[in-house]
Each structure stands twice: as structure tokens, then as C-alpha cells.
Short mmCIF file of C-alpha atoms in Angstrom, two decimals:
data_model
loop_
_atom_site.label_atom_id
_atom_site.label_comp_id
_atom_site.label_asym_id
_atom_site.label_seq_id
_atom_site.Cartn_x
_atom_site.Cartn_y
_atom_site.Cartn_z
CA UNK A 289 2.32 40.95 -44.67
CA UNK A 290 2.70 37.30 -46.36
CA UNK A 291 5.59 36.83 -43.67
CA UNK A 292 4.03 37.90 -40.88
CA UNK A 293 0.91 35.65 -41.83
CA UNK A 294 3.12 32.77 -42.28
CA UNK A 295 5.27 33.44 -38.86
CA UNK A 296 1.85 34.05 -37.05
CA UNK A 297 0.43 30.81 -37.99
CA UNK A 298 3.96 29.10 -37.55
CA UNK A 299 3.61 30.22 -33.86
CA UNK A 300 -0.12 29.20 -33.25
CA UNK A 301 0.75 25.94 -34.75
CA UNK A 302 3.41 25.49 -32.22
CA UNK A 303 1.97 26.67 -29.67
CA UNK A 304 -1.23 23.95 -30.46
CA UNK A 305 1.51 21.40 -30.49
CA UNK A 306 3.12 22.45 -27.46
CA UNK A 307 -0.35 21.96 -25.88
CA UNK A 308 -1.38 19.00 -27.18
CA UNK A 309 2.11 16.94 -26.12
CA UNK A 310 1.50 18.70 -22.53
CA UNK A 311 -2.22 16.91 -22.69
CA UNK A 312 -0.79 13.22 -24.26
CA UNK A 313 -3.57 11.16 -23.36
CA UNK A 314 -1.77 8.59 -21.08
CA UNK A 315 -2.39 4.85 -21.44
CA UNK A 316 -2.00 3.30 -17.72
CA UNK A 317 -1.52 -0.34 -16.94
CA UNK A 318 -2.76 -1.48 -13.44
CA UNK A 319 -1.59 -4.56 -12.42
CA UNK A 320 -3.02 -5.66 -9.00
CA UNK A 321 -2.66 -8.74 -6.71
CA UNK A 322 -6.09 -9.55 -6.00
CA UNK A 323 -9.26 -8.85 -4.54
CA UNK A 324 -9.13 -10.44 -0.95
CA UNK A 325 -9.11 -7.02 0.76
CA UNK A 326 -12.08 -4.96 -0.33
CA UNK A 327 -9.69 -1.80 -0.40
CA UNK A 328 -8.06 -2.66 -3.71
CA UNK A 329 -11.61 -2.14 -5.34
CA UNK A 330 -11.41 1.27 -4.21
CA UNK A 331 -7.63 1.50 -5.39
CA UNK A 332 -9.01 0.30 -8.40
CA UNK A 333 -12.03 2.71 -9.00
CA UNK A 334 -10.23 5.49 -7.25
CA UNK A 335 -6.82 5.61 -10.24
CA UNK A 336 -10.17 5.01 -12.93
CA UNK A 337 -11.17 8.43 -11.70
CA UNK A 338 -8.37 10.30 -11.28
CA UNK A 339 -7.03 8.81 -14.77
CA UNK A 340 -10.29 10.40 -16.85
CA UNK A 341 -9.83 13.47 -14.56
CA UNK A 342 -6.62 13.79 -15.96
CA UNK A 343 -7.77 12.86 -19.42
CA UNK A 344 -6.02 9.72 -19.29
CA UNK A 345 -7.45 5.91 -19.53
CA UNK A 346 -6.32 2.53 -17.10
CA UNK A 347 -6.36 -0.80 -18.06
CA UNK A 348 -6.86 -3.17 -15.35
CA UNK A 349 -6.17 -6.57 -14.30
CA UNK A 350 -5.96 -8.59 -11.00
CA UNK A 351 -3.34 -11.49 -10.68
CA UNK A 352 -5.40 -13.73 -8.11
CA UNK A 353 -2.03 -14.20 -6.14
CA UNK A 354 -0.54 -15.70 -8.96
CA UNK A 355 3.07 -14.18 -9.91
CA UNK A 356 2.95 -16.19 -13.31
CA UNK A 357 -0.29 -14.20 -14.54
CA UNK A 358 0.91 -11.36 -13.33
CA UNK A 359 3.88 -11.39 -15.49
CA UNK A 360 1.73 -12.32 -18.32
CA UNK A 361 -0.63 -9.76 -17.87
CA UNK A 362 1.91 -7.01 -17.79
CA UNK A 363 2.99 -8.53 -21.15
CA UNK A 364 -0.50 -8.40 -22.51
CA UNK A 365 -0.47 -4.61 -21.36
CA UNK A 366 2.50 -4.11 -22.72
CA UNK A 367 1.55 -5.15 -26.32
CA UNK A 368 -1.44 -3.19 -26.26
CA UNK A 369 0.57 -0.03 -25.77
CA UNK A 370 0.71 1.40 -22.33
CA UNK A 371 2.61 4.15 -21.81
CA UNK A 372 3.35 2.94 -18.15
CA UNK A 373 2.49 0.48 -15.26
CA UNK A 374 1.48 0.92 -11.62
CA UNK A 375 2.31 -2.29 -10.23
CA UNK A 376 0.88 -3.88 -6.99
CA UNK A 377 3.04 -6.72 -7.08
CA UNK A 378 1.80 -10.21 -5.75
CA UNK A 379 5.53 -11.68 -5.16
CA UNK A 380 8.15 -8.83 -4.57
CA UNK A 381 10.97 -10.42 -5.95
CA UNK A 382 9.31 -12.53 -8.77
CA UNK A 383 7.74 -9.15 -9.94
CA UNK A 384 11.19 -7.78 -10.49
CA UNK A 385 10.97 -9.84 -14.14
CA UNK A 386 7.54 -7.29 -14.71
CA UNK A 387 10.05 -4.28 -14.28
CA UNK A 388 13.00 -5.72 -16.71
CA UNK A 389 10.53 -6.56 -18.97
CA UNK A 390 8.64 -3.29 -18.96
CA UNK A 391 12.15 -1.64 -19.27
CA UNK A 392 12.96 -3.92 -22.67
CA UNK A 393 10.28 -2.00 -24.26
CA UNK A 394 10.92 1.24 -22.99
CA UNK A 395 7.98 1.15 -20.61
CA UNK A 396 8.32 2.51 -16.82
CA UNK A 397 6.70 1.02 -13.56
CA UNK A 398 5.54 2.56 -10.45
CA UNK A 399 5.63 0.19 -7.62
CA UNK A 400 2.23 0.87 -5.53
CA UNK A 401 2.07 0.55 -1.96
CA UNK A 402 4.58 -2.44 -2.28
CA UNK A 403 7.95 -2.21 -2.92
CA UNK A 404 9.36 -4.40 -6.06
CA UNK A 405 12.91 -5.66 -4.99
CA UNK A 406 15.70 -6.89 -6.60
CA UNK A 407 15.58 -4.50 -9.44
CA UNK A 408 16.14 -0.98 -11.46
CA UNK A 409 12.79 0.12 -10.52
CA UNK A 410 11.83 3.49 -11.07
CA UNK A 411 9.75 4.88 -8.55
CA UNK A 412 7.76 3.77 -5.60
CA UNK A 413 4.59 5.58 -3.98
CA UNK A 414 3.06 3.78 -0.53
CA UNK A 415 2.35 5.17 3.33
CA UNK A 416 4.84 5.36 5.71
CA UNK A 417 4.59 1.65 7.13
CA UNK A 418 7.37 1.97 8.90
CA UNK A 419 5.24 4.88 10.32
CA UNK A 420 2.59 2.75 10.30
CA UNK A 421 4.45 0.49 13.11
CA UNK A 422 5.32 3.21 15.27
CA UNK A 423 2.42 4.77 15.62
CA UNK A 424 0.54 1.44 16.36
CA UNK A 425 3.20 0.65 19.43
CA UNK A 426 3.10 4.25 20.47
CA UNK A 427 -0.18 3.71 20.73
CA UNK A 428 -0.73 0.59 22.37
CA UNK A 429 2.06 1.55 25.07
CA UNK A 430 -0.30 4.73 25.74
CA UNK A 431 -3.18 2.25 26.30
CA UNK A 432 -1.44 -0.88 28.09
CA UNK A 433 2.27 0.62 29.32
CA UNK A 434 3.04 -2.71 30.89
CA UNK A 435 2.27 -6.54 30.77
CA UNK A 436 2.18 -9.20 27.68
CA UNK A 437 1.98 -8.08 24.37
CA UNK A 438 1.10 -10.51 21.19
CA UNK A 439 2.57 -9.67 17.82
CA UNK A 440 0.82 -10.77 14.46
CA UNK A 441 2.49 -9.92 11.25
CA UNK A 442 2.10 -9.62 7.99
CA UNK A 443 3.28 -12.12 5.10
CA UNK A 444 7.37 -12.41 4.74
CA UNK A 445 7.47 -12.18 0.64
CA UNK A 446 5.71 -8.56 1.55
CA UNK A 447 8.18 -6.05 2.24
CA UNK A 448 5.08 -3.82 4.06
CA UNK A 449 5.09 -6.57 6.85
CA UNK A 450 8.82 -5.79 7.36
CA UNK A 451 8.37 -2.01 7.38
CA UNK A 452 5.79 -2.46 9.77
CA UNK A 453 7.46 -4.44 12.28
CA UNK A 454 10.78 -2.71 12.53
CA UNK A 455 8.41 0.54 13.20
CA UNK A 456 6.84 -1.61 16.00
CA UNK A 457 9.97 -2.64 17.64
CA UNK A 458 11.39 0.69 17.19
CA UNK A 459 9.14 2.02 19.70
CA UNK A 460 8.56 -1.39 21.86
CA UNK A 461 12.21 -2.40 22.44
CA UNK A 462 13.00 0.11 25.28
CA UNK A 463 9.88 -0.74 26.75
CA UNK A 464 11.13 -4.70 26.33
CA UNK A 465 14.84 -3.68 27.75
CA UNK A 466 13.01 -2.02 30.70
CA UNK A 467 11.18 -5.07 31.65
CA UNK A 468 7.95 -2.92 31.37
CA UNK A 469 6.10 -5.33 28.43
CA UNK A 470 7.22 -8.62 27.36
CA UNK A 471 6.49 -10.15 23.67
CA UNK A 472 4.89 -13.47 24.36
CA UNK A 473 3.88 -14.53 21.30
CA UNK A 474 5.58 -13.66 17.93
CA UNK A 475 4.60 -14.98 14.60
CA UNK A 476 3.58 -13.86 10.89
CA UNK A 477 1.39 -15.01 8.78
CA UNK A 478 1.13 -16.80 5.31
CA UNK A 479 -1.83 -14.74 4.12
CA UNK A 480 -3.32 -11.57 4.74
CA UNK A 481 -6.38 -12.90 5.85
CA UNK A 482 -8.91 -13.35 8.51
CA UNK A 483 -8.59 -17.12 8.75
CA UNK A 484 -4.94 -16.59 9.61
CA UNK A 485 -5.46 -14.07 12.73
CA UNK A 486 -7.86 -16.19 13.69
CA UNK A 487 -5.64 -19.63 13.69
CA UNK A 488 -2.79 -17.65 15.25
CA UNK A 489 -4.99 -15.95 18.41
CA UNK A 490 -6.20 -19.52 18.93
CA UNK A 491 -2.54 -20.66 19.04
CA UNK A 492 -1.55 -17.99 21.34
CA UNK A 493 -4.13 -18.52 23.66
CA UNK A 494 -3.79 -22.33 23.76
CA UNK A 495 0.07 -22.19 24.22
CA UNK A 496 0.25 -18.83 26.96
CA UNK A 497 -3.08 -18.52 28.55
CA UNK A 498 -5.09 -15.26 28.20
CA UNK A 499 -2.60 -13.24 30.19
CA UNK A 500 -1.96 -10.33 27.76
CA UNK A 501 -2.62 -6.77 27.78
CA UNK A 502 -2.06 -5.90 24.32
CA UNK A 503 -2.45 -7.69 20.45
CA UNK A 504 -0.40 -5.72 17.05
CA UNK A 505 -1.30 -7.00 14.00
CA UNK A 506 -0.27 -6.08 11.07
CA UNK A 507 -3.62 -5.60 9.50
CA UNK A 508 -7.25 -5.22 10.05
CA UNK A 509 -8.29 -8.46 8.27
CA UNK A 510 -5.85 -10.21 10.88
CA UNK A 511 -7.31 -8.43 13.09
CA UNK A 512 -10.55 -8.76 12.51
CA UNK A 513 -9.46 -12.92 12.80
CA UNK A 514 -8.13 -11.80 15.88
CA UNK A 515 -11.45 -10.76 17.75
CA UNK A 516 -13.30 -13.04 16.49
CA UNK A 517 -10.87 -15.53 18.19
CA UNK A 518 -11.07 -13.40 21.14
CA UNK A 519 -14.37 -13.30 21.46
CA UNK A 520 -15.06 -17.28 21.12
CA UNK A 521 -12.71 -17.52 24.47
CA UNK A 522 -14.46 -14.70 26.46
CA UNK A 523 -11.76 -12.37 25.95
CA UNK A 524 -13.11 -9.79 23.73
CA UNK A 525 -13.00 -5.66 25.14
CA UNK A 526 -10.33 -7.44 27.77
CA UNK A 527 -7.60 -7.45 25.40
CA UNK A 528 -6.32 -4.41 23.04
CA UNK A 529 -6.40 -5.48 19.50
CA UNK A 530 -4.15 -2.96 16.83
CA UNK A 531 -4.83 -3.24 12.75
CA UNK A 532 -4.06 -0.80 10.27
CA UNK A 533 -5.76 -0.01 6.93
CA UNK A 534 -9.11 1.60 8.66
CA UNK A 535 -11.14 -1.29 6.57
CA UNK A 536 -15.13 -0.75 7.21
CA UNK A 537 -15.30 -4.12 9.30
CA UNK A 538 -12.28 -2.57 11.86
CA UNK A 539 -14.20 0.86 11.92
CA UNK A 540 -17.43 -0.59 13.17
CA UNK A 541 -15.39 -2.48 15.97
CA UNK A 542 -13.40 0.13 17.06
CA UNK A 543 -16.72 1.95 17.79
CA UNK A 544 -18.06 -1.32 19.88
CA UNK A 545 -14.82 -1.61 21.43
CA UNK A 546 -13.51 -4.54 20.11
CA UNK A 547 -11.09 -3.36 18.31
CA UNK A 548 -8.35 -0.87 19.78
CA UNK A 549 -6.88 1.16 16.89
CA UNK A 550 -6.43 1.50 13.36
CA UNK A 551 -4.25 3.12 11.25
CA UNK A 552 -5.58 5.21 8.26
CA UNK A 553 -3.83 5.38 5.01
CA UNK A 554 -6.47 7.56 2.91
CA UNK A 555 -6.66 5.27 -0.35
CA UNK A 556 -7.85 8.63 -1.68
CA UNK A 557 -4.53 10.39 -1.73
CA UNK A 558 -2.24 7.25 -2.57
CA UNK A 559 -4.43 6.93 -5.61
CA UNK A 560 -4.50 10.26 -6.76
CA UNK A 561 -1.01 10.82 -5.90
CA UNK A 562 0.28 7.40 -8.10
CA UNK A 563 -2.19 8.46 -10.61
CA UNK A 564 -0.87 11.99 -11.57
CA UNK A 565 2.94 10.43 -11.40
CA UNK A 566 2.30 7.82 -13.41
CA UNK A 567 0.86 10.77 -15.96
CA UNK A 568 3.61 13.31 -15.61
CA UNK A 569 6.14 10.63 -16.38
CA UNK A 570 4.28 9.40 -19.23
CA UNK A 571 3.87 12.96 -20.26
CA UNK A 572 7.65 13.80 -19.83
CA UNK A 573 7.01 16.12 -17.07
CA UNK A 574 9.50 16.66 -14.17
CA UNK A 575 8.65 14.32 -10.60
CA UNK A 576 9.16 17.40 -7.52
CA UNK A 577 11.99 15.55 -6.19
CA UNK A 578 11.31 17.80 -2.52
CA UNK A 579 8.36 15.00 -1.82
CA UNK A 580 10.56 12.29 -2.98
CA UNK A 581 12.39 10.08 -0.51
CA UNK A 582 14.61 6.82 -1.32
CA UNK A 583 13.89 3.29 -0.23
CA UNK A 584 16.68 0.75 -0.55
CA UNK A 585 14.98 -2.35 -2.91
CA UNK A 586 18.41 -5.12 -2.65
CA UNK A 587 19.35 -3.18 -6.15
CA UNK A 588 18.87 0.65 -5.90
CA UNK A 589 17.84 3.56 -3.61
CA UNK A 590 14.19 3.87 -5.02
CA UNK A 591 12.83 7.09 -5.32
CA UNK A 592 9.80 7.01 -3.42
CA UNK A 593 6.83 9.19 -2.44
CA UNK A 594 5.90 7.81 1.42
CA UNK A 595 2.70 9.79 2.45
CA UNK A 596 1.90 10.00 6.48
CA UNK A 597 -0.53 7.54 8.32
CA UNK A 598 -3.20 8.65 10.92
CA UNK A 599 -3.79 6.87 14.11
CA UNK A 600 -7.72 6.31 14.60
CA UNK A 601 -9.11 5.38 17.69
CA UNK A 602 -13.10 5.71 19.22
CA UNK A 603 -12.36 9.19 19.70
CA UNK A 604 -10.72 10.38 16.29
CA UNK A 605 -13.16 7.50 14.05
CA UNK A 606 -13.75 11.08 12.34
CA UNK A 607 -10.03 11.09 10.90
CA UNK A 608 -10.83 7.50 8.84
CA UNK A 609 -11.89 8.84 5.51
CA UNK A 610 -14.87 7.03 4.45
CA UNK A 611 -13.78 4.90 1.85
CA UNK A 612 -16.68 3.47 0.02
#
């Protein structure tokens, strides 16, 4: 009887154990690049959520574009115990001192949405951008199969902007080789901001003339630029404008016409999706390596989790979640 007491409660206290390392509450450190694009409040608020849903608590900070801070944030988090970072890194290559770092003290980093190079990092989690690309020229080439087409891209120290534009020219070069479309104008930009689509449009215009049937860029804030560049020349709803992100601003215009396309990548599922990694591997528990892919980073084949983009138009706005 006195054994069996003792081996019952050996077994509840096990199993109580068992339950409560299955349930670790989970210290996350965010570290994100800034603010300039209203979607990385939502990021933000979005991994909050999921992270209490979970039973799990974030730390957050914001960089302001600056690498340096970054670094010292993830530090600061670092000290203060996380169990692991998601990392939305402001320079991909400088950020690869955040992952050695976090590995010193035994701490691993999801990259989010952009891909750390240079590095042994140990997972990354974004949309398909090269995806992203393709769909965007598939698109465009439905809309506009022949004439002069403008491309707009994305910052060079983001490895997005390159995914993106090998998508693109995945789908336009046979088009180009056919003489059906010709690239008139090709450029990227310094910052992914408004200001810059609209300084490049204005370039465009004033070296080629308003002969073009189609403008890709790489992301609704440049395109939002875009238009509004557009529209000070006379040319707006004459010329196809592409972004991607399905911001608010680029919604409203595709329904006036303005703008063309967008491409949604629900911030809802990318969150949720980084947030319960970034648990499980805090809590020990195995990554389904059937929704894992690998992404070459200059160091390693990344495992990575690339979710599928969603071309949105006038007549699928429904398909943009509504990410307030």
C-alpha cells in the first residue's frame, strides 16, 4: 500500500513535470527595423497576440534603421533572458554579428521576412518573394502583353528586393527575347519609401517620355510614390502600376484604379506562423521539417518556412485580408 502510494504520486509528479516543461513560458525577443511601413505595427501587435495565446511574453524594440542599435538591443535582450529572437534585420549582413552573438549565449534567431546572410542562422520564415515577382509579371503581361515596361526595385542591402526581381524577370525575359515588351527604365531604390518612387517615376518620365504600358515596383509605398508622380504628369489610370504588400493606401487605389495590383502576404499567418516556431524551439519541440524549405544565406542552406502570396486586383480586393 505505502509503495503503491509512493509510485502513484512518483507518477503524478512526473507527469505535472512533463506538463509544465511542455508549457515553458517562452521569453521572445523582437527585434525590428523600424516603423516607416505601417505593417510592422501589425507584425508587432500581431506576435504580442499570438505570444500570450501561447502563454508566452515578447519583448520589443525597433532599430530606426540603425544596424548599431540593433546589435545593441539584441544584447540588451539577451541579458534580460530571452529564450530566443525573431529578427527583422535592418542591414542583412551587419545583422549576421546579432546571430553569432545570440549563438555565444546559447540563444537561437529566427530571421523574419528577411533573410540574415553571411551566417549559421537557424531558421528563416517570410512569403515567397520570389513568388511575389512572378506573380506581379504574370500579371502585368495579362494586363499589358506588349509595349514599355518600367521596373522599380527594392533596396540592394535587402535580400527581398533580389527575390523579387529574379521572380519578375523569370516570367518577363521570354517576353523581352520575343521583342513583345521592352524594359525602359531599370533602377532600385535606396529606401523603401514613397519619396523614392516618386523621384524615380519623375526620372523616368523626364528621361523616356510617357510611352509605357506597364510600372513593377517592388512595393506599395514605391508605388504609392509612383502614382502620385503619375498623376502630377496626367498619366494616372493610363499607366499600370504593380506593388506588393496590400498596404491600406494601395487597397484604396486599386479600387479607384490607380493602382493595378497588389500582392497579399497575410501578416496574419507570417506572424502566427514565426510566433509558434519561435515557441516550439524554445520549448524543445520538433520544427515539421515537410513545410520547411532551404534558402542559400552566402554561409548555409537555411531552413526556411516560405508561405504563398495572393495576387489582388479590383476584382479579388476581397482576397487582401484586412489588416488593421
Amino acid at each position: 500500500m505505502y509503495r503503491s502510494a509512493i509510485k502513484f504520486t512518483f507518477v503524478i509528479a512526473l507527469a505535472l513535470l512533463s506538463f509544465s516543461c511542455g508549457q515553458k513560458k517562452v521569453h521572445i525577443g523582437l527585434l525590428l527595423d523600424d516603423f516607416v511601413s505601417d505593417r510592422w505595427e501589425r507584425d508587432r501587435d500581431l506576435i504580442i497576440a499570438k505570444a500570450q495565446e501561447l502563454e508566452s511574453t515578447v519583448i520589443t524594440e525597433a532599430a530606426i534603421g540603425d544596424s548599431e542599435l540593433q546589435l545593441k538591443q539584441a544584447r540588451e535582450m539577451i541579458k534580460q533572458g530571452v529564450d530566443i529572437l525573431i529578427l527583422v534585420p535592418v542591414d542583412l549582413e551587419a545583422s549576421a554579428e546579432i546571430v553569432n552573438y545570440a549563438h555565444k549565449h546559447r540563444v537561437k534567431v529566427i530571421s523574419y521576412d528577411r533573410l540574415v546572410s553571411g551566417c549559421d542562422l537557424d531558421y528563416y520564415i517570410s512569403y515567397d518573394n520570389v513568388k511575389v515577382g512572378e506573380l506581379q509579371a504574370l500579371t502585368m503581361l495579362s494586363l499589358a502583353p506588349k509595349g514599355n515596361f518600367v521596373l522599380i526595385g527594392g533596396p540592394n542591402y535587402d535580400n527581398n528586393s533580389v527575390f523579387i526581381k529574379m521572380g519578375q524577370m523569370n516570367i518577363l525575359k521570354p517576353a523581352i527575347e520575343k521583342g513583345d515588351i521592352k524594359i525602359i527604365y531599370d533602377i532600385s531604390v535606396e529606401r523603401w519609401e514613397e519619396e523614392e518612387g516618386y523621384n524615380k517615376m519623375m526620372e523616368c518620365i523626364e528621361k523616356n517620355g510617357s510611352n509605357i504600358q506597364a510600372v513593377i515596383a517592388a512595393n506599395d509605398n514605391l508605388a504609392s510614390g509612383i502614382i502620385k508622380a503619375l498623376n502630377e504628369k496626367g498619366l494616372v489610370g493610363k499607366i499600370l502600376v504593380a506593388g506588393q504588400d496590400a498596404e491600406r493606401d494601395a487597397l484604396k487605389l486599386i479600387m479607384t484604379g490607380e493602382q493595378s495590383i497588389t500582392i497579399s502576404k497575410p501578416i496574419e499567418n507570417l506572424a502566427s506562423m514565426a510566433t509558434q516556431m519561435a515557441v516550439n524551439i524554445a520549448r524543445n519541440l520538433k520544427i515539421d521539417s515537410t513545410k520547411l524549405s532551404h534558402i542559400n544565406n552566402n554561409f548555409k542552406m537555411v531552413p526556411s518556412m516560405l508561405l504563398i502570396p495572393i495576387v489582388v486586383t479590383k476584382e479579388t480586393i476581397n482576397l487582401a485580408p484586412d489588416n488593421k
